[in-house]
Short mmCIF file of N, CA and C in Angstrom, two decimals:
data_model
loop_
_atom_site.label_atom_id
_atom_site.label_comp_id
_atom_site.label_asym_id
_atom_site.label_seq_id
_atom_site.Cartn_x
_atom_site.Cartn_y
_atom_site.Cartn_z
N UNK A 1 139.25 -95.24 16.11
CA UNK A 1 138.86 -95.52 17.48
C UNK A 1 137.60 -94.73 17.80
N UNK A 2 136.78 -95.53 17.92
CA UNK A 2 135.47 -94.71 18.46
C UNK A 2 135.22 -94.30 19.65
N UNK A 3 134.79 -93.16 19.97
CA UNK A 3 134.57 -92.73 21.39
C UNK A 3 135.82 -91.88 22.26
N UNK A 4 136.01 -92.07 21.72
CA UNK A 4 138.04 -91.05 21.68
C UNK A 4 137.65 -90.10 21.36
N UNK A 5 138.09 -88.56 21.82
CA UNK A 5 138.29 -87.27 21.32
C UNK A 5 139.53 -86.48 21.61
N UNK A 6 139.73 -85.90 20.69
CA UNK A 6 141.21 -85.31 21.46
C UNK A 6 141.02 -83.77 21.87
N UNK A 7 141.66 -84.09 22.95
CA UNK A 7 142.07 -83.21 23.62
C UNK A 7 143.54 -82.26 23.86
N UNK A 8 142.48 -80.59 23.62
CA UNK A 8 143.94 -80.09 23.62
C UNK A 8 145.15 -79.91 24.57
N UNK A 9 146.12 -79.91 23.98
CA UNK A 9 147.02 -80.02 25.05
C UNK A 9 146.95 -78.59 25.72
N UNK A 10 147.63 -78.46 27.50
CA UNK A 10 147.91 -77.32 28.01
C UNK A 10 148.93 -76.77 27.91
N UNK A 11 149.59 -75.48 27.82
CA UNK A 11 150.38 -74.97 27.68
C UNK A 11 151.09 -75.41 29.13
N UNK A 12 152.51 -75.07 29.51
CA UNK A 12 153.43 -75.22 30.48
C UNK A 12 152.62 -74.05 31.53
N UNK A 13 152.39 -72.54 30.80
CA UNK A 13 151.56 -71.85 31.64
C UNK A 13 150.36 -72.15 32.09
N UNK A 14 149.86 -72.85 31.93
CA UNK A 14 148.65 -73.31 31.96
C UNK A 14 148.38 -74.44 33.08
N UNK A 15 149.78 -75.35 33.03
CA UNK A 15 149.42 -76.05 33.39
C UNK A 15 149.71 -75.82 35.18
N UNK A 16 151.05 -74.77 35.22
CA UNK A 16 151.21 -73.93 36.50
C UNK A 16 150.08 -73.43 37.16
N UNK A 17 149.58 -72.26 36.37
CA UNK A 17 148.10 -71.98 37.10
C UNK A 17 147.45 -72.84 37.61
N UNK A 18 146.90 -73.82 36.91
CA UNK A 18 146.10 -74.97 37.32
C UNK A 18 146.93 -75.76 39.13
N UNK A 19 147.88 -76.21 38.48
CA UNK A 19 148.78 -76.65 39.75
C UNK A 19 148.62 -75.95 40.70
N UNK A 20 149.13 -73.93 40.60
CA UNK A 20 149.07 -73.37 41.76
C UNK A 20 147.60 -73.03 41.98
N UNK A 21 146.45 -73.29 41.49
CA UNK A 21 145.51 -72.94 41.75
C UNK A 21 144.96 -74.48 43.30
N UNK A 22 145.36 -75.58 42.63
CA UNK A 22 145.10 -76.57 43.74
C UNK A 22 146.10 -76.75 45.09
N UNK A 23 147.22 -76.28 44.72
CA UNK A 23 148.23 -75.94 45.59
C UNK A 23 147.54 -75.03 46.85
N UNK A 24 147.09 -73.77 46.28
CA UNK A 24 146.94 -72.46 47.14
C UNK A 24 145.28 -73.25 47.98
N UNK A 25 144.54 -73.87 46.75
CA UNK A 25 143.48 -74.16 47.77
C UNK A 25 144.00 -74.73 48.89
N UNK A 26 144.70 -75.59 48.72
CA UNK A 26 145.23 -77.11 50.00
C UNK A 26 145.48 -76.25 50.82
N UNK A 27 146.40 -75.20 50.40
CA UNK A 27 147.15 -74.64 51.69
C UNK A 27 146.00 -73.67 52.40
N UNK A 28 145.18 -72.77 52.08
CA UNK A 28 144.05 -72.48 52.39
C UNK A 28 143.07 -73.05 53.22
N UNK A 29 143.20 -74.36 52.89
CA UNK A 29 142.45 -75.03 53.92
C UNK A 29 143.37 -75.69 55.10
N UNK A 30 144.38 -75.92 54.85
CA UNK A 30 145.11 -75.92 55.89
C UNK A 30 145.01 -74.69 57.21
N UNK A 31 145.34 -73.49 56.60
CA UNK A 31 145.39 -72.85 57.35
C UNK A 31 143.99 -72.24 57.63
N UNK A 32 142.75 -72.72 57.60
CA UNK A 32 141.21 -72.26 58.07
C UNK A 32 141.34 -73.53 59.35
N UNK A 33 142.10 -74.63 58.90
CA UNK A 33 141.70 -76.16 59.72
C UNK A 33 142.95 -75.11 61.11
N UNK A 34 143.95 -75.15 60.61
CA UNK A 34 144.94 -74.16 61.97
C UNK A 34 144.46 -73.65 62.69
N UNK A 35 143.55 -72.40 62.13
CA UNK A 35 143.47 -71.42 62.25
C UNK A 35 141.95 -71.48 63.69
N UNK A 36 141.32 -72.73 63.13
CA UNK A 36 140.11 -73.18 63.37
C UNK A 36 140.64 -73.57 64.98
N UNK A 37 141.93 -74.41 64.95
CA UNK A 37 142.40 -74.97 66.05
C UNK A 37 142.82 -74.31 67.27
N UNK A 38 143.41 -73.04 66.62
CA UNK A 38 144.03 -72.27 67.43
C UNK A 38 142.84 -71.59 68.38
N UNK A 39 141.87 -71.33 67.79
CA UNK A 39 140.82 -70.75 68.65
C UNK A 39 139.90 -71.44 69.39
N UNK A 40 139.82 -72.57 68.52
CA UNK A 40 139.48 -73.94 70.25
C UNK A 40 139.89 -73.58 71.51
N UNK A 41 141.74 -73.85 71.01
CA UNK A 41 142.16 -73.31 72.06
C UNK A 41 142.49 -72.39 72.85
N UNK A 42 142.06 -71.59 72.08
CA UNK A 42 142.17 -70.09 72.81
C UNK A 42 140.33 -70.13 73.71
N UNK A 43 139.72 -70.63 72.89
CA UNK A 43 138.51 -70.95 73.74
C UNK A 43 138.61 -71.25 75.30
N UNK A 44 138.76 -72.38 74.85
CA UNK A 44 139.08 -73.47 76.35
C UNK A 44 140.28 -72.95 77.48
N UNK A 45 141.19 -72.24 76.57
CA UNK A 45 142.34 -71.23 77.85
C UNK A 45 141.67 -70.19 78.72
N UNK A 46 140.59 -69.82 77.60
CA UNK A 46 139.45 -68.66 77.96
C UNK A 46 138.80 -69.13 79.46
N UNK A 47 138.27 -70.36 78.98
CA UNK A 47 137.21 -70.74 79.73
C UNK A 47 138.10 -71.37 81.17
N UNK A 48 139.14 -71.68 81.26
CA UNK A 48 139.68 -72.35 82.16
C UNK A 48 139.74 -71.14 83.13
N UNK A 49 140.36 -69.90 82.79
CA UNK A 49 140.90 -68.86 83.25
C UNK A 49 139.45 -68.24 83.96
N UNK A 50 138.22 -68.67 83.27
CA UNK A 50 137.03 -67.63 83.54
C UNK A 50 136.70 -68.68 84.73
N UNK A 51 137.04 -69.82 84.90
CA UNK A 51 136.87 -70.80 86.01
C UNK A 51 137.90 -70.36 87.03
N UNK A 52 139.04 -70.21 87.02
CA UNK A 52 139.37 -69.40 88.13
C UNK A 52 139.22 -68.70 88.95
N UNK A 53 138.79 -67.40 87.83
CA UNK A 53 138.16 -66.12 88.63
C UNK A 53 136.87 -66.76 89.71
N UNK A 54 136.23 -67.07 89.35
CA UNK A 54 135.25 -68.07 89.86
C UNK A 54 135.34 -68.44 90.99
N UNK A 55 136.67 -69.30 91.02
CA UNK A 55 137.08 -70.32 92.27
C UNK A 55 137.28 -69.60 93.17
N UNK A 56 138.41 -68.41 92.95
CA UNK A 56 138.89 -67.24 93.80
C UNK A 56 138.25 -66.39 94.43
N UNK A 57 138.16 -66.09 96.10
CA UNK A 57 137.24 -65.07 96.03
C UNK A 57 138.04 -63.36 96.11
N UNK A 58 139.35 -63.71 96.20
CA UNK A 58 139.99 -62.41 96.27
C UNK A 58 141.00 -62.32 95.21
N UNK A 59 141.14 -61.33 95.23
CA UNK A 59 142.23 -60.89 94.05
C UNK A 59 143.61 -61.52 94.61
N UNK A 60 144.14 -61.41 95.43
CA UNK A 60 145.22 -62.10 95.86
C UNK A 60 145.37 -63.76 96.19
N UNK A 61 144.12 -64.71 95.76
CA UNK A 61 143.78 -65.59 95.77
C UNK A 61 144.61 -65.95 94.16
N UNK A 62 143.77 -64.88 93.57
CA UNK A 62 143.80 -65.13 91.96
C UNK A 62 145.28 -65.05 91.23
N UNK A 63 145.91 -63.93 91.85
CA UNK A 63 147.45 -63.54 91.78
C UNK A 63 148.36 -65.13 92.28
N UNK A 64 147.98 -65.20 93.11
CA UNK A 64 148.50 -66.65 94.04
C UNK A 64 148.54 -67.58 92.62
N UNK A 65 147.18 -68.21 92.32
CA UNK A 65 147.11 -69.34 91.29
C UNK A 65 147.80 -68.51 90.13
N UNK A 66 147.42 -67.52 89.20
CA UNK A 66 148.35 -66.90 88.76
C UNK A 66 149.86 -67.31 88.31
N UNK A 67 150.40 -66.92 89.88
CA UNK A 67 151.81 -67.22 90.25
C UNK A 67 152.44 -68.77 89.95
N UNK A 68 151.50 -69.24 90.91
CA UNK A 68 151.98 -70.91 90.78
C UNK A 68 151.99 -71.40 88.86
N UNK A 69 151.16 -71.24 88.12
CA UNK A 69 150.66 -71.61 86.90
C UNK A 69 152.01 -70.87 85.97
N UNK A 70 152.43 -69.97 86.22
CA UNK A 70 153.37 -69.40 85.75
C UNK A 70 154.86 -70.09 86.10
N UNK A 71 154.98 -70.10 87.55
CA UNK A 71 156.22 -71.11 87.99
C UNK A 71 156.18 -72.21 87.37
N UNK A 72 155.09 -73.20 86.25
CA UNK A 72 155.14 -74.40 86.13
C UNK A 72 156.07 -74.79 84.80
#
């Protein structure tokens, strides 16, 4: 057969590493894509909250919304 070469086989260890090596990437990027998400939203909780202060002109304004947002 022309154009055929053989190839060696992998050991059982070998072939684990390999496996957990694509395994650990996946999950790796899973958790950068999470991780990525979570701070969006911690962004935007940020920014909602920094819009408050904003809206409010007193501290007991702010306690008030506060309050209610908490009761929900």
């Amino acid at each position: 057969m022309r154009g055929l070469r053989r190839v060696p086989a992998l050991s059982v260890e070998q072939n684990a590493r390999r496996l957990q090596g694509v395994f650990q990437g996946r999950a790796e990027d899973g958790l950068e894509r999470r991780t990525a998400a979570v701070v969006a939203h911690a962004s935007g909780v940020g920014n909602r909250v920094d819009n408050l202060i904003e809206q409010t002109s007193t501290t007991g304004q702010l306690l008030d919304v506060i309050t209610h947002l908490l009761d929900q």
